[in-house]
PDB file of C-alpha atoms in Angstrom:
ATOM      1  CA  MET A   1      60.568 285.627  75.380  1.00  0.00           C
ATOM      2  CA  ASN A   2      62.547 285.026  78.580  1.00  0.00           C
ATOM      3  CA  ARG A   3      59.528 285.867  80.680  1.00  0.00           C
ATOM      4  CA  LEU A   4      57.381 283.513  78.605  1.00  0.00           C
ATOM      5  CA  VAL A   5      59.943 280.750  79.025  1.00  0.00           C
ATOM      6  CA  ARG A   6      59.985 281.250  82.788  1.00  0.00           C
ATOM      7  CA  ASN A   7      56.190 281.232  83.010  1.00  0.00           C
ATOM      8  CA  LEU A   8      55.769 278.129  80.882  1.00  0.00           C
ATOM      9  CA  CYS A   9      58.529 276.288  82.706  1.00  0.00           C
ATOM     10  CA  ALA A  10      56.947 277.212  86.032  1.00  0.00           C
ATOM     11  CA  MET A  11      53.593 275.934  84.779  1.00  0.00           C
ATOM     12  CA  GLY A  12      55.196 272.734  83.524  1.00  0.00           C
ATOM     13  CA  MET A  13      56.972 272.176  86.827  1.00  0.00           C
ATOM     14  CA  ALA A  14      53.715 272.686  88.707  1.00  0.00           C
ATOM     15  CA  VAL A  15      52.049 270.048  86.521  1.00  0.00           C
ATOM     16  CA  LEU A  16      54.908 267.616  87.075  1.00  0.00           C
ATOM     17  CA  LEU A  17      54.934 268.093  90.833  1.00  0.00           C
ATOM     18  CA  ALA A  18      51.178 267.630  91.017  1.00  0.00           C
ATOM     19  CA  ALA A  19      51.431 264.436  89.003  1.00  0.00           C
ATOM     20  CA  CYS A  20      54.180 262.904  91.170  1.00  0.00           C
ATOM     21  CA  ALA A  21      54.014 261.332  94.596  1.00  0.00           C
ATOM     22  CA  GLN A  22      56.602 260.061  97.049  1.00  0.00           C
ATOM     23  CA  VAL A  23      55.887 256.410  97.782  1.00  0.00           C
ATOM     24  CA  GLN A  24      57.423 253.367  99.413  1.00  0.00           C
ATOM     25  CA  THR A  25      56.533 250.311  97.367  1.00  0.00           C
ATOM     26  CA  THR A  26      57.983 247.727  99.743  1.00  0.00           C
ATOM     27  CA  GLN A  27      58.919 247.120 103.347  1.00  0.00           C
ATOM     28  CA  SER A  28      62.641 247.331 104.035  1.00  0.00           C
ATOM     29  CA  GLY A  29      63.346 243.742 105.059  1.00  0.00           C
ATOM     30  CA  LEU A  30      66.538 242.797 106.880  1.00  0.00           C
ATOM     31  CA  VAL A  31      68.656 244.224 104.066  1.00  0.00           C
ATOM     32  CA  GLY A  32      67.222 247.696 104.658  1.00  0.00           C
ATOM     33  CA  VAL A  33      65.937 248.746 101.257  1.00  0.00           C
ATOM     34  CA  ASN A  34      64.026 251.871 102.246  1.00  0.00           C
ATOM     35  CA  ARG A  35      64.621 254.503  99.556  1.00  0.00           C
ATOM     36  CA  THR A  36      61.572 256.694  98.944  1.00  0.00           C
ATOM     37  CA  GLN A  37      60.491 256.512  95.304  1.00  0.00           C
ATOM     38  CA  THR A  38      58.837 259.064  93.059  1.00  0.00           C
ATOM     39  CA  MET A  39      55.916 257.788  91.004  1.00  0.00           C
ATOM     40  CA  SER A  40      53.727 259.646  88.542  1.00  0.00           C
ATOM     41  CA  SER A  41      49.963 259.436  88.911  1.00  0.00           C
ATOM     42  CA  LEU A  42      49.943 259.472  85.111  1.00  0.00           C
ATOM     43  CA  VAL A  43      51.433 255.953  85.239  1.00  0.00           C
ATOM     44  CA  SER A  44      49.264 253.767  87.445  1.00  0.00           C
ATOM     45  CA  GLU A  45      50.383 250.407  88.761  1.00  0.00           C
ATOM     46  CA  ALA A  46      47.250 248.746  87.361  1.00  0.00           C
ATOM     47  CA  GLU A  47      47.727 250.179  83.883  1.00  0.00           C
ATOM     48  CA  LEU A  48      51.388 249.214  83.755  1.00  0.00           C
ATOM     49  CA  ASN A  49      50.634 245.691  84.979  1.00  0.00           C
ATOM     50  CA  GLN A  50      47.929 245.371  82.344  1.00  0.00           C
ATOM     51  CA  GLU A  51      50.301 246.474  79.623  1.00  0.00           C
ATOM     52  CA  ALA A  52      52.970 244.096  80.907  1.00  0.00           C
ATOM     53  CA  ALA A  53      50.526 241.186  80.871  1.00  0.00           C
ATOM     54  CA  ALA A  54      49.549 241.985  77.287  1.00  0.00           C
ATOM     55  CA  GLN A  55      53.159 242.163  76.166  1.00  0.00           C
ATOM     56  CA  TYR A  56      53.962 238.944  78.008  1.00  0.00           C
ATOM     57  CA  ARG A  57      51.141 237.130  76.225  1.00  0.00           C
ATOM     58  CA  GLN A  58      52.471 238.424  72.930  1.00  0.00           C
ATOM     59  CA  ILE A  59      55.991 237.251  73.739  1.00  0.00           C
ATOM     60  CA  LEU A  60      54.737 233.807  74.732  1.00  0.00           C
ATOM     61  CA  ALA A  61      52.589 233.503  71.610  1.00  0.00           C
ATOM     62  CA  GLN A  62      55.521 234.403  69.397  1.00  0.00           C
ATOM     63  CA  ALA A  63      57.811 231.987  71.221  1.00  0.00           C
ATOM     64  CA  LYS A  64      55.238 229.204  70.921  1.00  0.00           C
ATOM     65  CA  ALA A  65      54.883 229.805  67.170  1.00  0.00           C
ATOM     66  CA  GLN A  66      58.663 229.500  66.844  1.00  0.00           C
ATOM     67  CA  GLY A  67      58.902 226.397  69.016  1.00  0.00           C
ATOM     68  CA  ALA A  68      60.834 228.425  71.602  1.00  0.00           C
ATOM     69  CA  LEU A  69      58.380 228.306  74.522  1.00  0.00           C
ATOM     70  CA  ASP A  70      59.453 225.999  77.340  1.00  0.00           C
ATOM     71  CA  PRO A  71      61.600 223.870  75.009  1.00  0.00           C
ATOM     72  CA  SER A  72      62.817 221.633  77.835  1.00  0.00           C
ATOM     73  CA  ALA A  73      60.299 220.223  80.303  1.00  0.00           C
ATOM     74  CA  ALA A  74      63.091 219.592  82.814  1.00  0.00           C
ATOM     75  CA  GLN A  75      64.427 223.143  82.603  1.00  0.00           C
ATOM     76  CA  THR A  76      60.954 224.626  82.888  1.00  0.00           C
ATOM     77  CA  LYS A  77      60.084 222.479  85.892  1.00  0.00           C
ATOM     78  CA  ARG A  78      63.303 223.508  87.639  1.00  0.00           C
ATOM     79  CA  VAL A  79      62.841 227.236  86.973  1.00  0.00           C
ATOM     80  CA  GLN A  80      59.210 227.155  88.045  1.00  0.00           C
ATOM     81  CA  ALA A  81      59.946 225.219  91.245  1.00  0.00           C
ATOM     82  CA  ILE A  82      62.660 227.645  92.363  1.00  0.00           C
ATOM     83  CA  SER A  83      60.577 230.666  91.346  1.00  0.00           C
ATOM     84  CA  ARG A  84      57.591 229.493  93.377  1.00  0.00           C
ATOM     85  CA  LYS A  85      59.738 229.066  96.491  1.00  0.00           C
ATOM     86  CA  LEU A  86      60.900 232.643  96.090  1.00  0.00           C
ATOM     87  CA  ILE A  87      57.388 233.930  95.377  1.00  0.00           C
ATOM     88  CA  ASN A  88      56.207 232.335  98.619  1.00  0.00           C
ATOM     89  CA  GLN A  89      58.558 234.731 100.437  1.00  0.00           C
ATOM     90  CA  VAL A  90      57.630 238.025  98.731  1.00  0.00           C
ATOM     91  CA  GLY A  91      55.219 238.924 101.529  1.00  0.00           C
ATOM     92  CA  VAL A  92      58.142 239.983 103.715  1.00  0.00           C
ATOM     93  CA  PHE A  93      58.647 242.896 101.335  1.00  0.00           C
ATOM     94  CA  ARG A  94      55.197 243.275  99.843  1.00  0.00           C
ATOM     95  CA  PRO A  95      52.203 241.238 101.099  1.00  0.00           C
ATOM     96  CA  ASP A  96      49.921 242.159  98.186  1.00  0.00           C
ATOM     97  CA  ALA A  97      52.390 240.578  95.739  1.00  0.00           C
ATOM     98  CA  LEU A  98      51.419 237.145  97.057  1.00  0.00           C
ATOM     99  CA  ASN A  99      48.163 237.639  95.142  1.00  0.00           C
ATOM    100  CA  TRP A 100      49.732 238.702  91.852  1.00  0.00           C
ATOM    101  CA  SER A 101      49.043 236.561  88.774  1.00  0.00           C
ATOM    102  CA  TRP A 102      52.537 235.146  88.632  1.00  0.00           C
ATOM    103  CA  GLU A 103      53.641 233.322  85.485  1.00  0.00           C
ATOM    104  CA  ILE A 104      56.947 231.575  84.846  1.00  0.00           C
ATOM    105  CA  HIS A 105      58.307 230.351  81.504  1.00  0.00           C
ATOM    106  CA  VAL A 106      61.573 229.468  79.794  1.00  0.00           C
ATOM    107  CA  LEU A 107      62.302 230.961  76.372  1.00  0.00           C
ATOM    108  CA  LYS A 108      64.717 229.476  73.866  1.00  0.00           C
ATOM    109  CA  SER A 109      67.353 232.126  73.161  1.00  0.00           C
ATOM    110  CA  GLY A 110      71.125 232.234  73.124  1.00  0.00           C
ATOM    111  CA  GLU A 111      71.074 235.453  75.136  1.00  0.00           C
ATOM    112  CA  ILE A 112      72.189 235.308  78.763  1.00  0.00           C
ATOM    113  CA  ASN A 113      69.145 236.891  80.315  1.00  0.00           C
ATOM    114  CA  ALA A 114      66.201 236.593  82.697  1.00  0.00           C
ATOM    115  CA  TRP A 115      63.538 239.120  83.649  1.00  0.00           C
ATOM    116  CA  CYS A 116      60.355 239.725  85.597  1.00  0.00           C
ATOM    117  CA  MET A 117      57.838 242.184  84.180  1.00  0.00           C
ATOM    118  CA  PRO A 118      55.536 244.310  86.361  1.00  0.00           C
ATOM    119  CA  GLY A 119      52.911 242.169  88.046  1.00  0.00           C
ATOM    120  CA  GLY A 120      55.063 239.025  88.155  1.00  0.00           C
ATOM    121  CA  LYS A 121      55.594 237.816  84.569  1.00  0.00           C
ATOM    122  CA  ILE A 122      58.876 235.868  84.593  1.00  0.00           C
ATOM    123  CA  ALA A 123      61.043 234.584  81.755  1.00  0.00           C
ATOM    124  CA  VAL A 124      64.414 232.836  81.828  1.00  0.00           C
ATOM    125  CA  TYR A 125      66.369 232.332  78.608  1.00  0.00           C
ATOM    126  CA  THR A 126      67.978 229.020  77.769  1.00  0.00           C
ATOM    127  CA  GLY A 127      71.194 230.929  77.047  1.00  0.00           C
ATOM    128  CA  PHE A 128      71.444 231.796  80.716  1.00  0.00           C
ATOM    129  CA  LEU A 129      70.804 228.218  81.801  1.00  0.00           C
ATOM    130  CA  ASP A 130      73.125 226.633  79.231  1.00  0.00           C
ATOM    131  CA  LYS A 131      76.027 229.093  79.299  1.00  0.00           C
ATOM    132  CA  ILE A 132      76.109 230.033  82.986  1.00  0.00           C
ATOM    133  CA  GLN A 133      75.167 226.560  84.237  1.00  0.00           C
ATOM    134  CA  PRO A 134      73.825 227.970  87.514  1.00  0.00           C
ATOM    135  CA  THR A 135      73.405 225.895  90.630  1.00  0.00           C
ATOM    136  CA  ASP A 136      69.931 226.008  92.174  1.00  0.00           C
ATOM    137  CA  ALA A 137      71.145 228.656  94.626  1.00  0.00           C
ATOM    138  CA  GLU A 138      72.642 230.745  91.809  1.00  0.00           C
ATOM    139  CA  LEU A 139      69.433 230.439  89.819  1.00  0.00           C
ATOM    140  CA  ALA A 140      67.528 231.540  92.924  1.00  0.00           C
ATOM    141  CA  ALA A 141      69.815 234.572  93.128  1.00  0.00           C
ATOM    142  CA  VAL A 142      69.061 235.782  89.617  1.00  0.00           C
ATOM    143  CA  LEU A 143      65.352 235.019  89.927  1.00  0.00           C
ATOM    144  CA  GLY A 144      65.203 236.772  93.286  1.00  0.00           C
ATOM    145  CA  HIS A 145      66.922 239.766  91.733  1.00  0.00           C
ATOM    146  CA  GLU A 146      64.422 239.990  88.869  1.00  0.00           C
ATOM    147  CA  ILE A 147      61.417 239.426  91.139  1.00  0.00           C
ATOM    148  CA  SER A 148      62.683 242.243  93.356  1.00  0.00           C
ATOM    149  CA  HIS A 149      62.654 244.659  90.415  1.00  0.00           C
ATOM    150  CA  ALA A 150      58.932 243.921  90.057  1.00  0.00           C
ATOM    151  CA  LEU A 151      58.257 244.219  93.791  1.00  0.00           C
ATOM    152  CA  ARG A 152      59.903 247.642  93.882  1.00  0.00           C
ATOM    153  CA  GLU A 153      58.078 248.700  90.695  1.00  0.00           C
ATOM    154  CA  HIS A 154      61.331 249.843  89.175  1.00  0.00           C
ATOM    155  CA  ALA A 155      59.795 249.798  85.691  1.00  0.00           C
ATOM    156  CA  ARG A 156      57.028 252.167  86.794  1.00  0.00           C
ATOM    157  CA  GLU A 157      59.580 254.372  88.481  1.00  0.00           C
ATOM    158  CA  GLN A 158      61.633 254.615  85.285  1.00  0.00           C
ATOM    159  CA  VAL A 159      58.552 255.277  83.158  1.00  0.00           C
ATOM    160  CA  SER A 160      57.479 258.004  85.592  1.00  0.00           C
ATOM    161  CA  ARG A 161      60.894 259.622  85.360  1.00  0.00           C
ATOM    162  CA  GLN A 162      60.971 259.466  81.573  1.00  0.00           C
ATOM    163  CA  MET A 163      57.458 260.870  81.322  1.00  0.00           C
ATOM    164  CA  ALA A 164      58.286 263.778  83.616  1.00  0.00           C
ATOM    165  CA  THR A 165      61.476 264.486  81.710  1.00  0.00           C
ATOM    166  CA  GLY A 166      59.675 264.296  78.380  1.00  0.00           C
ATOM    167  CA  ILE A 167      56.983 266.762  79.458  1.00  0.00           C
ATOM    168  CA  GLY A 168      59.553 269.252  80.749  1.00  0.00           C
ATOM    169  CA  LEU A 169      61.711 269.043  77.634  1.00  0.00           C
ATOM    170  CA  SER A 170      58.673 269.337  75.366  1.00  0.00           C
ATOM    171  CA  ILE A 171      57.730 272.622  77.059  1.00  0.00           C
ATOM    172  CA  LEU A 172      61.236 274.021  76.685  1.00  0.00           C
ATOM    173  CA  SER A 173      61.618 272.816  73.113  1.00  0.00           C
ATOM    174  CA  ALA A 174      58.248 274.269  72.121  1.00  0.00           C
ATOM    175  CA  VAL A 175      59.162 277.667  73.532  1.00  0.00           C
ATOM    176  CA  THR A 176      62.660 277.851  72.031  1.00  0.00           C
ATOM    177  CA  GLY A 177      61.774 276.057  68.810  1.00  0.00           C
ATOM    178  CA  SER A 178      64.984 274.050  69.097  1.00  0.00           C
ATOM    179  CA  GLN A 179      65.021 270.274  68.761  1.00  0.00           C
ATOM    180  CA  ALA A 180      68.692 270.371  69.723  1.00  0.00           C
ATOM    181  CA  VAL A 181      67.666 271.638  73.168  1.00  0.00           C
ATOM    182  CA  ALA A 182      65.454 268.613  73.647  1.00  0.00           C
ATOM    183  CA  ASP A 183      68.177 266.212  72.443  1.00  0.00           C
ATOM    184  CA  LEU A 184      70.820 267.783  74.651  1.00  0.00           C
ATOM    185  CA  GLY A 185      68.470 267.872  77.589  1.00  0.00           C
ATOM    186  CA  SER A 186      67.626 264.221  77.089  1.00  0.00           C
ATOM    187  CA  SER A 187      71.302 263.250  77.068  1.00  0.00           C
ATOM    188  CA  LEU A 188      72.043 265.353  80.119  1.00  0.00           C
ATOM    189  CA  THR A 189      69.094 263.940  82.025  1.00  0.00           C
ATOM    190  CA  GLN A 190      70.224 260.399  81.222  1.00  0.00           C
ATOM    191  CA  VAL A 191      73.703 261.037  82.576  1.00  0.00           C
ATOM    192  CA  MET A 192      72.582 263.016  85.606  1.00  0.00           C
ATOM    193  CA  PHE A 193      69.492 261.097  86.659  1.00  0.00           C
ATOM    194  CA  THR A 194      68.788 257.861  84.762  1.00  0.00           C
ATOM    195  CA  LEU A 195      72.175 256.223  85.260  1.00  0.00           C
ATOM    196  CA  PRO A 196      72.550 256.844  89.014  1.00  0.00           C
ATOM    197  CA  ASN A 197      68.993 255.780  89.728  1.00  0.00           C
ATOM    198  CA  SER A 198      69.355 252.701  87.582  1.00  0.00           C
ATOM    199  CA  ARG A 199      72.393 251.716  89.622  1.00  0.00           C
ATOM    200  CA  SER A 200      70.338 252.268  92.761  1.00  0.00           C
ATOM    201  CA  ASN A 201      67.635 250.009  91.365  1.00  0.00           C
ATOM    202  CA  GLU A 202      70.136 247.280  90.593  1.00  0.00           C
ATOM    203  CA  THR A 203      71.593 247.447  94.085  1.00  0.00           C
ATOM    204  CA  GLU A 204      68.130 247.282  95.642  1.00  0.00           C
ATOM    205  CA  ALA A 205      67.240 244.252  93.531  1.00  0.00           C
ATOM    206  CA  ASP A 206      70.519 242.578  94.477  1.00  0.00           C
ATOM    207  CA  ARG A 207      69.927 243.044  98.202  1.00  0.00           C
ATOM    208  CA  MET A 208      66.283 242.047  98.172  1.00  0.00           C
ATOM    209  CA  GLY A 209      67.009 239.077  95.923  1.00  0.00           C
ATOM    210  CA  VAL A 210      69.600 237.799  98.373  1.00  0.00           C
ATOM    211  CA  GLU A 211      67.082 237.987 101.206  1.00  0.00           C
ATOM    212  CA  LEU A 212      64.356 236.257  99.181  1.00  0.00           C
ATOM    213  CA  ALA A 213      66.790 233.464  98.335  1.00  0.00           C
ATOM    214  CA  ALA A 214      67.861 232.999 101.961  1.00  0.00           C
ATOM    215  CA  ARG A 215      64.256 232.917 103.167  1.00  0.00           C
ATOM    216  CA  ALA A 216      63.436 230.365 100.454  1.00  0.00           C
ATOM    217  CA  GLY A 217      66.205 228.059 101.687  1.00  0.00           C
ATOM    218  CA  TYR A 218      68.999 228.923  99.237  1.00  0.00           C
ATOM    219  CA  ASP A 219      72.506 229.943 100.234  1.00  0.00           C
ATOM    220  CA  PRO A 220      72.599 233.744  99.720  1.00  0.00           C
ATOM    221  CA  ARG A 221      76.346 233.621  99.093  1.00  0.00           C
ATOM    222  CA  ALA A 222      75.584 232.010  95.743  1.00  0.00           C
ATOM    223  CA  ALA A 223      74.755 235.482  94.430  1.00  0.00           C
ATOM    224  CA  ILE A 224      78.479 236.228  94.601  1.00  0.00           C
ATOM    225  CA  THR A 225      79.533 233.214  92.538  1.00  0.00           C
ATOM    226  CA  LEU A 226      76.684 233.930  90.113  1.00  0.00           C
ATOM    227  CA  TRP A 227      77.905 237.443  89.296  1.00  0.00           C
ATOM    228  CA  GLN A 228      81.483 236.179  89.067  1.00  0.00           C
ATOM    229  CA  LYS A 229      80.279 233.718  86.430  1.00  0.00           C
ATOM    230  CA  MET A 230      78.350 236.498  84.709  1.00  0.00           C
ATOM    231  CA  GLU A 231      81.471 238.653  84.607  1.00  0.00           C
ATOM    232  CA  ARG A 232      83.495 235.869  83.021  1.00  0.00           C
ATOM    233  CA  ALA A 233      80.755 235.206  80.482  1.00  0.00           C
ATOM    234  CA  GLY A 234      80.631 238.906  79.613  1.00  0.00           C
ATOM    235  CA  GLY A 235      84.362 239.194  79.082  1.00  0.00           C
ATOM    236  CA  GLY A 236      84.899 241.815  81.766  1.00  0.00           C
ATOM    237  CA  GLY A 237      82.994 244.665  83.375  1.00  0.00           C
ATOM    238  CA  THR A 238      82.073 248.129  82.112  1.00  0.00           C
ATOM    239  CA  PRO A 239      83.383 251.122  84.080  1.00  0.00           C
ATOM    240  CA  GLU A 240      80.808 251.910  86.736  1.00  0.00           C
ATOM    241  CA  ILE A 241      80.391 255.566  85.812  1.00  0.00           C
ATOM    242  CA  LEU A 242      79.369 254.623  82.239  1.00  0.00           C
ATOM    243  CA  SER A 243      77.026 251.788  83.113  1.00  0.00           C
ATOM    244  CA  THR A 244      73.465 251.436  84.372  1.00  0.00           C
ATOM    245  CA  HIS A 245      74.715 248.519  86.469  1.00  0.00           C
ATOM    246  CA  PRO A 246      77.135 248.548  89.362  1.00  0.00           C
ATOM    247  CA  SER A 247      80.685 247.498  88.475  1.00  0.00           C
ATOM    248  CA  SER A 248      81.417 243.883  89.272  1.00  0.00           C
ATOM    249  CA  GLN A 249      83.749 244.859  92.126  1.00  0.00           C
ATOM    250  CA  SER A 250      81.269 247.110  93.935  1.00  0.00           C
ATOM    251  CA  ARG A 251      78.400 244.734  93.214  1.00  0.00           C
ATOM    252  CA  ILE A 252      80.198 241.751  94.704  1.00  0.00           C
ATOM    253  CA  ALA A 253      81.289 243.782  97.745  1.00  0.00           C
ATOM    254  CA  ASP A 254      77.707 244.830  98.371  1.00  0.00           C
ATOM    255  CA  LEU A 255      76.450 241.276  97.858  1.00  0.00           C
ATOM    256  CA  ARG A 256      78.932 239.971 100.424  1.00  0.00           C
ATOM    257  CA  GLN A 257      77.601 242.431 102.960  1.00  0.00           C
ATOM    258  CA  ALA A 258      73.953 241.634 102.210  1.00  0.00           C
ATOM    259  CA  ALA A 259      74.597 237.882 102.213  1.00  0.00           C
ATOM    260  CA  ALA A 260      76.215 238.116 105.649  1.00  0.00           C
ATOM    261  CA  ILE A 261      73.131 239.888 107.008  1.00  0.00           C
ATOM    262  CA  VAL A 262      70.674 237.243 105.805  1.00  0.00           C
ATOM    263  CA  LEU A 263      72.885 234.164 106.183  1.00  0.00           C
ATOM    264  CA  PRO A 264      71.235 233.223 109.535  1.00  0.00           C
ATOM    265  CA  LEU A 265      67.893 232.992 107.714  1.00  0.00           C
ATOM    266  CA  TYR A 266      69.352 230.350 105.399  1.00  0.00           C
ATOM    267  CA  GLN A 267      71.185 228.521 108.179  1.00  0.00           C
ATOM    268  CA  GLY A 268      67.989 228.374 110.212  1.00  0.00           C
ATOM    269  CA  LYS A 269      66.267 226.457 107.409  1.00  0.00           C
ATOM    270  CA  ARG A 270      68.960 223.799 107.062  1.00  0.00           C
TER     271      ARG A 270
END
């Protein structure tokens, strides 16, 4: 049995390695985001973008049916105007993204949230706008952050990682006949790999978002006040080691450093 396990695991690893490639989705910019990423050929950019577009249409249709799609013309106009200024700057990190089919909408929800799906499908919740009351520069910071997730294809990276993990655990579970092995392995993989990489993704999005904002004419230091507001709204931070996000203290320290790097870009546009 041990020999069979070793052989099957070796075969599974060979399949995983063949299906993965080391890529660089974006240029580094002034903030120096240059981590090499691992993507699975089993998860293509085109397929993920297509799926994201389909889900986005479904979300919009549901929101429209509930009267929750772009409930305020003024809010929608503001979000779209700031988003477009940021989108005009994405070429510094990724020239092909200038040709994405970008869409920008506001959704009525009490949740403090905003996101950008693969391929440039943006949504901002009214809860974020109403409860955080962001300035234009603070709104640019959160939008730049979410846009940067899409530019770096963080969603595809996470899907690739989960797919690779799932294939490996399926092989081991099938050989041992133990579902507990798969469950334990999944938990271990999350702690060892998913959480640290997710924190890396958040930091990359923070840094790139600050640069996008500065290039679009918004004070990059507003990212600091934004996350301070977010911390107050959330009632305190989660310990960094237990969270997929950086702690507020380390996040703000990193934002200060990134903002200082790109501040001349903003000052040159004033």
